[in-house]
Coordinates of C-alpha atoms and ligand atoms in Angstrom, one line a residue:
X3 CA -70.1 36.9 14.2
X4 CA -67.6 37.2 17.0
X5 CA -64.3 35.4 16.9
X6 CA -63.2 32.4 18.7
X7 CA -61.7 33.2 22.2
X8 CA -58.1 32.9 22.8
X9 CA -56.3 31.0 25.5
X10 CA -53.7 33.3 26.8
X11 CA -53.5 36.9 28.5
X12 CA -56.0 37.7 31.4
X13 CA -58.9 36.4 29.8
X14 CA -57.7 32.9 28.4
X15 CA -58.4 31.1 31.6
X16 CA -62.0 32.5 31.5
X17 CA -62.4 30.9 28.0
X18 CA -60.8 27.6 28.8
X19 CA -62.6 27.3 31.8
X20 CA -65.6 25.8 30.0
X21 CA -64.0 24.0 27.5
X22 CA -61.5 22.3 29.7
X23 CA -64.7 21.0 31.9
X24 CA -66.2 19.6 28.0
X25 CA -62.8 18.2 27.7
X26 CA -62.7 16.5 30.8
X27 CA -66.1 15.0 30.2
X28 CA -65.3 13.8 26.8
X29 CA -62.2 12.0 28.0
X30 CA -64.1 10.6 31.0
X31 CA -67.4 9.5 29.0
X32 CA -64.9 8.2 25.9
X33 CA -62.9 5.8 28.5
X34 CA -66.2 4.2 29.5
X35 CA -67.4 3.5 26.3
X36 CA -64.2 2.2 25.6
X37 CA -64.3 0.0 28.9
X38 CA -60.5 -1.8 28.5
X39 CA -57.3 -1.2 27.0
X40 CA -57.4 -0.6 23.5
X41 CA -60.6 -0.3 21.9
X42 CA -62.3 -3.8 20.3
X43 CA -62.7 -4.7 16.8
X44 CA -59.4 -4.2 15.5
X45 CA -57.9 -1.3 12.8
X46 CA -61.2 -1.4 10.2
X47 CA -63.8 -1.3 13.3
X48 CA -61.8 1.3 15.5
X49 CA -60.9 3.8 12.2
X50 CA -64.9 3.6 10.7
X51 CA -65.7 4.4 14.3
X52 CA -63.5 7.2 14.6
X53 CA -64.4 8.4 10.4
X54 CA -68.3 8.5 11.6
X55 CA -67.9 10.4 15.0
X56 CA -65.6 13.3 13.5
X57 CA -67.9 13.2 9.8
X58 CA -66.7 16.1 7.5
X59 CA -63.2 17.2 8.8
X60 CA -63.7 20.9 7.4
X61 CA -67.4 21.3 7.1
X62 CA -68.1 24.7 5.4
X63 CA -69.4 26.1 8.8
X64 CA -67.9 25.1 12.2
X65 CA -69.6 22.7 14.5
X66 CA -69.4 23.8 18.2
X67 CA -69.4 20.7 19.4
X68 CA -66.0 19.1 17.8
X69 CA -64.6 19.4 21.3
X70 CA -66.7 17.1 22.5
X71 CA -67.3 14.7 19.5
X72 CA -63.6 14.2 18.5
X73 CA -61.9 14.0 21.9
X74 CA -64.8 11.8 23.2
X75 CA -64.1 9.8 19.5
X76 CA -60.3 10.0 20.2
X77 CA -60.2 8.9 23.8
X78 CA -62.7 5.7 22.9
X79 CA -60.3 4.6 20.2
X80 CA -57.3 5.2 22.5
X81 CA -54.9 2.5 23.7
X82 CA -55.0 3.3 27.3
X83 CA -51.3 3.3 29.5
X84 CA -53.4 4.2 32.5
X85 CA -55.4 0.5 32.0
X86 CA -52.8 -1.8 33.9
X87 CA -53.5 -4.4 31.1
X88 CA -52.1 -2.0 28.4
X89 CA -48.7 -3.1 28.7
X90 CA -46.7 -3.4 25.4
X91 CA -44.3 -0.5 24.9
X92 CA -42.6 1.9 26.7
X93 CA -45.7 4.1 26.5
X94 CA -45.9 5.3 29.8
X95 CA -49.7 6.5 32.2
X96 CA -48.7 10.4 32.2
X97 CA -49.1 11.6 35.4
X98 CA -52.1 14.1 36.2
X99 CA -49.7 16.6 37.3
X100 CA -47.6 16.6 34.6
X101 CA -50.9 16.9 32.2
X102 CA -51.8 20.1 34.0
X103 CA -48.8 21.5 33.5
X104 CA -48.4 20.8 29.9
X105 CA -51.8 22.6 29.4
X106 CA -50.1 25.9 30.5
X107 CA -47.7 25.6 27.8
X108 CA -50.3 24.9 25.3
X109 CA -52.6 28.1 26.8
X110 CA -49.1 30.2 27.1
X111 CA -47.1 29.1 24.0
X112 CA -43.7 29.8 24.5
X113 CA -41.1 29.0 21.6
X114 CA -37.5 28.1 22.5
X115 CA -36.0 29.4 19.8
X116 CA -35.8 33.2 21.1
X117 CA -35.5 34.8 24.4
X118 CA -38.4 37.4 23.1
X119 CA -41.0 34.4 22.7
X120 CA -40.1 32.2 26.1
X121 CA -38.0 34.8 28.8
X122 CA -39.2 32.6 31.8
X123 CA -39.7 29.8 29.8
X124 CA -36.1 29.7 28.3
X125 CA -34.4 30.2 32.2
X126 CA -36.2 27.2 33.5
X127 CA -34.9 25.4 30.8
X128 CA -31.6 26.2 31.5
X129 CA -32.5 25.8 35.4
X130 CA -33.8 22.3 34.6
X131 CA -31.8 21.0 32.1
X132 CA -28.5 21.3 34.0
X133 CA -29.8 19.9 37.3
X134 CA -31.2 16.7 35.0
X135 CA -27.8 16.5 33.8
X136 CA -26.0 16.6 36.9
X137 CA -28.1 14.1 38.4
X138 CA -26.7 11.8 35.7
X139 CA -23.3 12.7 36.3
X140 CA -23.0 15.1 33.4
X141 CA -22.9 19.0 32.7
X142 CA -25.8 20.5 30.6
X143 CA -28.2 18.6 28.2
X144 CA -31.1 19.4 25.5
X145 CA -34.2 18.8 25.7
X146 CA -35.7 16.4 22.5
X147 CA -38.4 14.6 21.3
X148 CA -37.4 11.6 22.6
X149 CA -34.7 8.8 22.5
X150 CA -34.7 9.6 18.6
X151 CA -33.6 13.0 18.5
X152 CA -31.3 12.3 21.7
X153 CA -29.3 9.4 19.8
X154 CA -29.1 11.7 16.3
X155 CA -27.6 14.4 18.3
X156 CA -25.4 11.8 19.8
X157 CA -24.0 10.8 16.8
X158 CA -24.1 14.3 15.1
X159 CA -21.7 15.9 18.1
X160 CA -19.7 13.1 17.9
X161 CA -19.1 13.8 13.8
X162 CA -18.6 17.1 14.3
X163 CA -16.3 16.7 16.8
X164 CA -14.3 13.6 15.3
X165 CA -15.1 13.3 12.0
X166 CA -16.6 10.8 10.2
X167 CA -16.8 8.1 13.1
X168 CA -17.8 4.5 13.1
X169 CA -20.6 3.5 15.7
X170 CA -20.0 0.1 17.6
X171 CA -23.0 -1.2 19.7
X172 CA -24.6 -4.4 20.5
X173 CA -27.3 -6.3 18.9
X174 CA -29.4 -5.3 21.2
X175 CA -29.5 -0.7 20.9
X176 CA -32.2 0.8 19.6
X177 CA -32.8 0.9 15.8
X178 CA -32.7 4.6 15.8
X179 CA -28.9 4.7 16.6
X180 CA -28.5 2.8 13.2
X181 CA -30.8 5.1 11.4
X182 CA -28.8 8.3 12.0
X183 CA -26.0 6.5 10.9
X184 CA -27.8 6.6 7.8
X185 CA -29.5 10.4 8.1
X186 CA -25.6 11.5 8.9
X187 CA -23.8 9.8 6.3
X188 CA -21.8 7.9 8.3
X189 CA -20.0 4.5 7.4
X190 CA -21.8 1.1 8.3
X191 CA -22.3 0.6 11.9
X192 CA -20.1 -2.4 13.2
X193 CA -23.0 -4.6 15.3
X194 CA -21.4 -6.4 18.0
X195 CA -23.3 -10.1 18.5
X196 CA -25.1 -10.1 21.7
X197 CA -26.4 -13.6 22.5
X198 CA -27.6 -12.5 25.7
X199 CA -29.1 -9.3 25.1
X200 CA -25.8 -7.7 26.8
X201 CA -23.3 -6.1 25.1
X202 CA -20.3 -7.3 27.0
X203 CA -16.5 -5.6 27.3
X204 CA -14.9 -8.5 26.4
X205 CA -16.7 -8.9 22.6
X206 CA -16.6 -5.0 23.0
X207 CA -12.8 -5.0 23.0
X208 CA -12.8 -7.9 20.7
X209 CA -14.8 -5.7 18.0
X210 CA -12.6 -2.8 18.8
X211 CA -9.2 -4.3 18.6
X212 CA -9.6 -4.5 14.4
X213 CA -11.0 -1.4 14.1
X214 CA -9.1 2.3 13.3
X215 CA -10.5 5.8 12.6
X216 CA -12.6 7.4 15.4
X217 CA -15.1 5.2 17.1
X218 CA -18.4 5.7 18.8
X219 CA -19.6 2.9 21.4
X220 CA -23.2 3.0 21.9
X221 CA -24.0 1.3 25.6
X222 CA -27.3 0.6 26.7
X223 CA -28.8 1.1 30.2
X224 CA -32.1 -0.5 29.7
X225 CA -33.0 -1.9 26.0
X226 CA -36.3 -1.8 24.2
X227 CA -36.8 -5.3 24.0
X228 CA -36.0 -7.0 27.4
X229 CA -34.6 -4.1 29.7
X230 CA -31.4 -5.2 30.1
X231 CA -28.4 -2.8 31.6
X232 CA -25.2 -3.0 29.6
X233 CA -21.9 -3.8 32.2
X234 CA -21.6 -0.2 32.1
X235 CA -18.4 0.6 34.2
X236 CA -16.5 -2.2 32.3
X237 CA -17.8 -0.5 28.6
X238 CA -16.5 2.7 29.8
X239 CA -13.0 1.3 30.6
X240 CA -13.0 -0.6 27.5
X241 CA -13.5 2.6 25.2
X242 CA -10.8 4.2 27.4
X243 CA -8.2 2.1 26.7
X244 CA -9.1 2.5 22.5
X245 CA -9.8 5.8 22.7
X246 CA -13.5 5.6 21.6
X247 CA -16.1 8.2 22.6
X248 CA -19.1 6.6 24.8
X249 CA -22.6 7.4 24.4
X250 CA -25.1 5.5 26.8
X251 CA -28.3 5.2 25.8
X252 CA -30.4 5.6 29.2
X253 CA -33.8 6.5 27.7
X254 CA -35.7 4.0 29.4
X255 CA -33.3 2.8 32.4
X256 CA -32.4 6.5 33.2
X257 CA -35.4 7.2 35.5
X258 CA -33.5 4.6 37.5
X259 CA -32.0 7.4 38.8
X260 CA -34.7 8.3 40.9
X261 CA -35.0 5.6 43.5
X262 CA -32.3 5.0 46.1
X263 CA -33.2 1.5 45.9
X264 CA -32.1 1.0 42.1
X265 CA -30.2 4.0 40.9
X266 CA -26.8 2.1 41.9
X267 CA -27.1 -0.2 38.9
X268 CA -26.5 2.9 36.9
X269 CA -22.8 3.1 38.0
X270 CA -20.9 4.1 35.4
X271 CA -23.6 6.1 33.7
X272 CA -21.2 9.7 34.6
X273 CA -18.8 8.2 32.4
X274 CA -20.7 8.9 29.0
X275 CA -19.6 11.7 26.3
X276 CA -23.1 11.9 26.4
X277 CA -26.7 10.5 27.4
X278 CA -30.0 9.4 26.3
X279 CA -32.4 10.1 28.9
X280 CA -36.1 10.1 28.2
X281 CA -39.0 11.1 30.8
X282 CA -41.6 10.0 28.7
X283 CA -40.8 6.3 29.9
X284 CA -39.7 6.0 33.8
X285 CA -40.8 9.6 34.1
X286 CA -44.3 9.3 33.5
X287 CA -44.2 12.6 31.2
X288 CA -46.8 12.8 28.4
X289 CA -44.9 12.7 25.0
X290 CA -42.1 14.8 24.0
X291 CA -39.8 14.6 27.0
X292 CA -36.3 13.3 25.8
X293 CA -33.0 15.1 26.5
X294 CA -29.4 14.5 25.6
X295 CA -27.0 15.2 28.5
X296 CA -23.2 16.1 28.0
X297 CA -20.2 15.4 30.3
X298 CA -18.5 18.4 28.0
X299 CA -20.6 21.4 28.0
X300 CA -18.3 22.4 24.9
X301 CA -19.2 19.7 22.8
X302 CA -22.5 21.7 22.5
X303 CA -21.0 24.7 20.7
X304 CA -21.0 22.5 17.8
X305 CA -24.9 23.2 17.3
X306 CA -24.1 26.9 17.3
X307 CA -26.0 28.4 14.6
X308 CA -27.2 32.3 14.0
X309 CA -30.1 33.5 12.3
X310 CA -30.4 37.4 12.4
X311 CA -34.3 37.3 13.4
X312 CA -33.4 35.1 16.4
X313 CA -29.8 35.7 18.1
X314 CA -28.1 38.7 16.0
X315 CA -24.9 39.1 17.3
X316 CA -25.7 42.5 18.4
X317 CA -28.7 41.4 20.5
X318 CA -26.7 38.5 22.0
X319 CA -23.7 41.2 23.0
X320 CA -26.5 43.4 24.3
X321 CA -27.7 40.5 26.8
X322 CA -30.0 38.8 24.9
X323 CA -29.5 35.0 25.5
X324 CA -29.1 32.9 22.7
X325 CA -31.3 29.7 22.5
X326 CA -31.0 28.6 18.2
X327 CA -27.9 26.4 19.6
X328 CA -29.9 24.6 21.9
X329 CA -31.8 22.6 19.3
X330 CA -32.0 21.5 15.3
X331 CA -35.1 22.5 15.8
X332 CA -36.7 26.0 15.5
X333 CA -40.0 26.8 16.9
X334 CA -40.0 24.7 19.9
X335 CA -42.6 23.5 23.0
X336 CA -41.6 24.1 26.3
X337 CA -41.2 20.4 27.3
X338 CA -39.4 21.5 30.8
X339 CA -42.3 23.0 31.9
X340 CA -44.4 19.8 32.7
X341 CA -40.7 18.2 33.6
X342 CA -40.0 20.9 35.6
X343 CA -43.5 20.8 38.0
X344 CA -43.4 17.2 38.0
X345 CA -39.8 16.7 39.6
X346 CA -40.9 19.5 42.0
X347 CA -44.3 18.3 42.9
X348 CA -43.1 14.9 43.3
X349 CA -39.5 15.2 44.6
X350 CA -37.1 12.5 44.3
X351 CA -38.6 10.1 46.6
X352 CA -42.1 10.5 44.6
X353 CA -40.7 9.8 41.5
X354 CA -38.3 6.8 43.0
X355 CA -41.8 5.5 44.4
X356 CA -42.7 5.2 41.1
X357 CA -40.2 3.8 39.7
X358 CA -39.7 1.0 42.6
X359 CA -43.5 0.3 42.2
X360 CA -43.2 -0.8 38.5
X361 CA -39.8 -2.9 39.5
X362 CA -41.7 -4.7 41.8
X363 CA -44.9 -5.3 39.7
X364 CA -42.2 -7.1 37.3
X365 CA -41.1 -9.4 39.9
X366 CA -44.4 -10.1 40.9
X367 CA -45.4 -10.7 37.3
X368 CA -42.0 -12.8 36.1
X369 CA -42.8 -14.8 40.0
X370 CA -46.4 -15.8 38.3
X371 CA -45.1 -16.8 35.5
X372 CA -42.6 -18.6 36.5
X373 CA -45.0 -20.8 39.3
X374 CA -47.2 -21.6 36.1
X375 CA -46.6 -23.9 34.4
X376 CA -48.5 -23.0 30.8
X377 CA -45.9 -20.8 30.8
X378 CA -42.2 -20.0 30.4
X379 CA -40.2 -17.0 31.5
X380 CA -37.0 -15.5 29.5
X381 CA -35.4 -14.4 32.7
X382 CA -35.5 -12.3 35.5
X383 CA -36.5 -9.1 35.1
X384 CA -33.8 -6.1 35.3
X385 CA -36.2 -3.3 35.1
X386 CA -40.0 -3.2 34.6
X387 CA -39.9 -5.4 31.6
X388 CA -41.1 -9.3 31.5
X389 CA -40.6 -11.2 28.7
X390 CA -42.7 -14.8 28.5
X391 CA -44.3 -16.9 26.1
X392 CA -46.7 -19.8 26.4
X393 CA -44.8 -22.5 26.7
X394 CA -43.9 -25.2 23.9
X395 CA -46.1 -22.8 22.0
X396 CA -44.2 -21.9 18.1
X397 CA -44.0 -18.8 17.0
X398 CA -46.8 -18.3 15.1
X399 CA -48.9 -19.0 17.9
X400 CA -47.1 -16.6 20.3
X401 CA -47.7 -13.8 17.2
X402 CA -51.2 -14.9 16.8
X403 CA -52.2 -15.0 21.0
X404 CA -51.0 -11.3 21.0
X405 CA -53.1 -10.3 17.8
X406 CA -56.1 -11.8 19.0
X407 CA -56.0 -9.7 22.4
X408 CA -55.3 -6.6 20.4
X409 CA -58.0 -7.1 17.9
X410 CA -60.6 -8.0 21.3
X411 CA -59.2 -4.9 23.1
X412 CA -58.9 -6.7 26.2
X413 CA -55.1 -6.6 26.8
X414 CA -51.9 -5.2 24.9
X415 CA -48.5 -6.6 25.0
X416 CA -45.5 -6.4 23.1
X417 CA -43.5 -8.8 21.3
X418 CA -39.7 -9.4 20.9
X419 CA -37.5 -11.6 19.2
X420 CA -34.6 -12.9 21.7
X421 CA -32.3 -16.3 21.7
X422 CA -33.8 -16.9 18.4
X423 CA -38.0 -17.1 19.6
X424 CA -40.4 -14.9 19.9
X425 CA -41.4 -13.7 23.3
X426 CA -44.7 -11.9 24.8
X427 CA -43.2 -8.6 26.2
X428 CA -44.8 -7.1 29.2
X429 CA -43.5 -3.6 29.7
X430 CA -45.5 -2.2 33.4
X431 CA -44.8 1.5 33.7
X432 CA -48.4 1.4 35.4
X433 CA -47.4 2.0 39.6
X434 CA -51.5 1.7 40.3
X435 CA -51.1 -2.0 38.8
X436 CA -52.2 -4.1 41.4
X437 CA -51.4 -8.2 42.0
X438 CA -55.1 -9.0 40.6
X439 CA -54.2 -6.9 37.1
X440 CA -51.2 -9.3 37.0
X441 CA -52.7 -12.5 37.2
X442 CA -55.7 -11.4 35.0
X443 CA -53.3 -10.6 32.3
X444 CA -51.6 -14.0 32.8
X445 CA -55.6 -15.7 32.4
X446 CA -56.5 -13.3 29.8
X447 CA -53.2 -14.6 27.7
X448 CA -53.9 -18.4 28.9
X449 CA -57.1 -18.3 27.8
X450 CA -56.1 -16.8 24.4
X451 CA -53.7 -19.4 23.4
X452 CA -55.0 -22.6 21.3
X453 CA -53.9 -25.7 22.7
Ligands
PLP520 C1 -37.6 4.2 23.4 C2 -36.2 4.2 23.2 C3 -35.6 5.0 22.3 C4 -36.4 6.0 21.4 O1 -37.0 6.9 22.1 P1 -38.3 7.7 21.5 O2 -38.7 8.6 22.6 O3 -39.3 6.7 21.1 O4 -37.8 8.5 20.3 C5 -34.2 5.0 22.2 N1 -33.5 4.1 22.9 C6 -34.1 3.2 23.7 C7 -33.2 2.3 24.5 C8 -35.4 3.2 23.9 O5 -36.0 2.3 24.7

C-alpha cells in the first residue's frame, strides 16, 4: 500500500493539485445545496445531516472520498458571510486572496516559535507586524487569535509592568476584557455605566477620581454590540491626568484605518499603551488574524521566555533570532502570511474600498429602516453596524423573529441588549451587498414578525 502524499517540497503542489480541484467542487456543490445563509431546519436537522454525510468518523479502513463528503457536508451546513443576508456577527466574507494565501501556510507549515521551523516566515512577521503597528500610531505588535488573546495580553503586560492593576471600562467593552481579569487574578473590574453605549471622559474621570493603585482604562473604537467609537482623544487625556495606562480596544473599528474617508475618527488611537486590532473583522481575513500593537516596544520584553530547544542563549548570541517572546503560545500558524498578501494585493485604497463599501451599506440599511415605518431604528450607524427592531414589538417577539429566520435559514442577524430593549443587530462586513439584499432582509424580517 503506498502512503498518503504530502503537501510540501517539490512534489506537494502535484499532490494537491487534484485535491484542491475536489475541494473546490465540494465547497461549490455544498453552497448550492445549501441555497441561503445558514442552512434550514435548525440545530437537530443541520447536526443529523452533517452525522449521516461523514457516517463512521474512523472507519477501520480509509474512505478516499472524505474530501469530498465532509467538506461538501461542512460547507452545506455552513452559515455563509459571503451570503449578504448573513449578517449577525462580526464574522467577516474572507477574501479569495487571502484564502489562497492561507493554503500556502497550511501546504508549507511554518511554526513561529523558532527561526529553524519559519526563517522567511518569521522575517515577514517581523516586516508586517511593525508596519501594522505603525499604521496605528504604535511601535511593534503580536500577532493573536483574535481580540481575545489581544485584550489578555493587554492586561497581562499591564500586570507585569504595574502590578496588580484595576481595569476601568465602560459597559459597553467586550466580555473578554473582564474574563482575563479573572484568568489573571486580578481585582474586580470597576464597570463604568454607559447609558449610551459610550464610555465618556467625564464618568471616566468621575470613576477615576475614587480610585488608587495602578489603573488600566480599557477604550473602545468600535463595540460588539452597536459599533460605537469611544471619545478617544478625550479618554486619553483623562488617563493622563490620573496616571492610568490606556488600552484601546480597536478590533473591529481598527480596519477604519484603511479608508481616507473614515480613518480620522480614529484620532487619538496613537495614544494607546497598547491596541486591539483584529483583521478577521474589517480586514476580511479568514480566522485567526488578531494582533496587539504597543506604543513601547519594551513593554514586550515582559513575555521574554527561554526554552533550550527553541532560543538557547548560545544560538540567540550566534544570530539566531529569538521568536518564544513573541507569543504565549508555542507552536504557532503563520497568520501574517495571508495578512501580508492581502494588504499587498489590495493596497490601502483596496482595502479602504472595502471598508467604505460596508459604511455605506449601513447607511443605506439604517435609511430603510428608518423611511419604514414597521420599523424603528436605534441610531445612526457609526460603522457597519445597524441596530433595529420591529417596532412596538416586546422582546420576546424581537428574540423569537430572529430564531425563526435562523431555524428557516433564510437570514441571520444578531441581537443586542441596549437602553434597556432588545435590538435586531445587522453587522454588513459583506462589500458585494447590493441595495436589493438590503431591502430583502428588511421584508424577510417584516414578514417574520407576528402582528
Ligand atoms: C470581536 C471583538 C473582540 C474579540 O475578538 P475575537 O477575535 O472574537 O477573539 C474583542 N473586542 C471587540 C470590541 C470585538 O468586537
Amino acid at each position: 500500500m503506498s502512503l498518503p502524499p504530502l503537501a510540501s517540497g517539490p512534489d506537494g503542489p502535484h499532490a494537491l493539485r487534484p485535491l484542491l480541484g475536489t475541494v473546490l467542487d465540494a465547497l461549490e456543490d455544498g453552497a448550492r445545496a445549501r441555497g441561503g445563509p445558514l442552512p434550514a431546519g435548525g440545530p437537530e436537522a443541520v447536526a443529523a445531516r452533517l452525522r449521516d454525510a461523514v457516517g463512521d468518523v474512523l472507519p477501520a479502513k480509509g474512505a478516499p472520498d472524505a474530501v469530498r463528503t465532509v467538506v461538501r457536508a461542512l460547507a452545506e451546513g455552513a452559515a455563509d458571510p459571503a451570503d449578504p443576508l448573513c449578517a449577525a456577527h462580526l464574522h467577516c466574507p474572507p477574501l479569495a486572496v487571502a484564502a489562497a494565501a492561507d493554503l500556502a501556510a497550511s501546504a508549507l507549515n511554518p511554526s513561529l516559535d523558532s527561526w529553524d521551523q519559519a526563517p522567511a516566515a518569521s522575517a515577514l512577521e517581523a516586516l508586517v507586524t511593525r508596519a501594522l503597528a505603525q499604521e496605528a500610531g504604535a511601535a511593534d505588535s503580536l500577532v493573536t487569535t483574535g481580540g481575545t488573546e489581544s485584550n489578555q495580553l493587554a492586561l497581562l503586560l499591564a500586570r507585569e509592568i504595574l502590578g496588580r492593576v484595576r481595569l476601568v471600562c465602560g459597559a459597553g467593552a467586550h466580555h473578554s476584557l473582564r474574563r482575563a481579569t479573572w484568568l489573571l487574578g486580578l481585582p474586580e473590574p470597576v464597570v463604568v455605566p454607559a447609558p449610551d453605549g459610550i464610555l465618556h471622559a467625564k464618568a471616566l474621570d468621575a470613576a477615576l477620581t475614587g480610585l488608587s493603585g495602578p489603573l488600566l482604562v480599557a477604550a473602545t473604537a468600535g463595540t460588539t454590540d452597536a459599533g460605537l467609537i469611544d471619545p478617544l482623544p478625550e479618554i486619553a487625556d483623562v488617563c493622563a491626568a490620573h496616571g492610568a495606562r490606556l488600552h484601546i480596544d480597536a478590533a473591529y473599528g481598527g480596519g477604519l484605518l484603511f479608508s481616507d474617508l473614515h480613518r480620522t475618527r480614529l484620532a487619538g488611537l496613537e495614544r494607546a499603551d497598547t491596541l486591539t486590532l483584529d483583521l478577521h473583522k474589517l480586514g476580511w481575513q479568514p480566522v485567526a488574524a488578531g494582533l496587539l500593537a504597543v506604543r513601547d516596544p519594551g513593554d514586550l520584553h515582559t513575555l521574554r521566555h527561554r526554552a533550550d530547544y527553541l532560543n538557547a542563549d548560545d544560538d540567540t548570541d550566534a544570530g539566531l533570532p529569538d521568536l518564544l517572546g513573541r507569543s504565549l503560545r508555542t507552536t504557532r500558524r503563520p497568520d501574517i502570511l495571508k495578512i501580508a498578501v492581502t494588504l499587498k494585493s489590495l493596497g490601502r485604497s483596496g482595502l479602504g474600498t472595502l471598508v467604505d463599501h460596508v459604511c455605506a451599506h449601513a447607511q443605506e440599511f439604517a435609511g430603510l429602516v428608518r423611511a419604514h415605518p414597521a420599523f424603528e431604528l436605534y441610531a445612526p450607524p457609526t460603522i457597519s453596524t445597524v441596530l433595529f427592531r420591529p417596532a412596538a414589538a416586546p422582546d420576546d417577539t424581537v428574540a423569537a423573529v430572529r430564531r425563526t429566520l435562523l431555524h428557516d435559514g433564510r437570514a441571520v442577524l444578531g441581537r443586542a441588549r441596549l437602553g434597556g430593549r432588545l435590538w435586531l443587530k445587522a453587522t454588513l462586513l459583506n462589500p458585494h451587498t447590493r441595495p436589493g439584499d438590503l431591502a430583502a432582509l428588511l421584508n424577510l424580517v417584516e414578514g417574520s414578525t407576528p402582528r
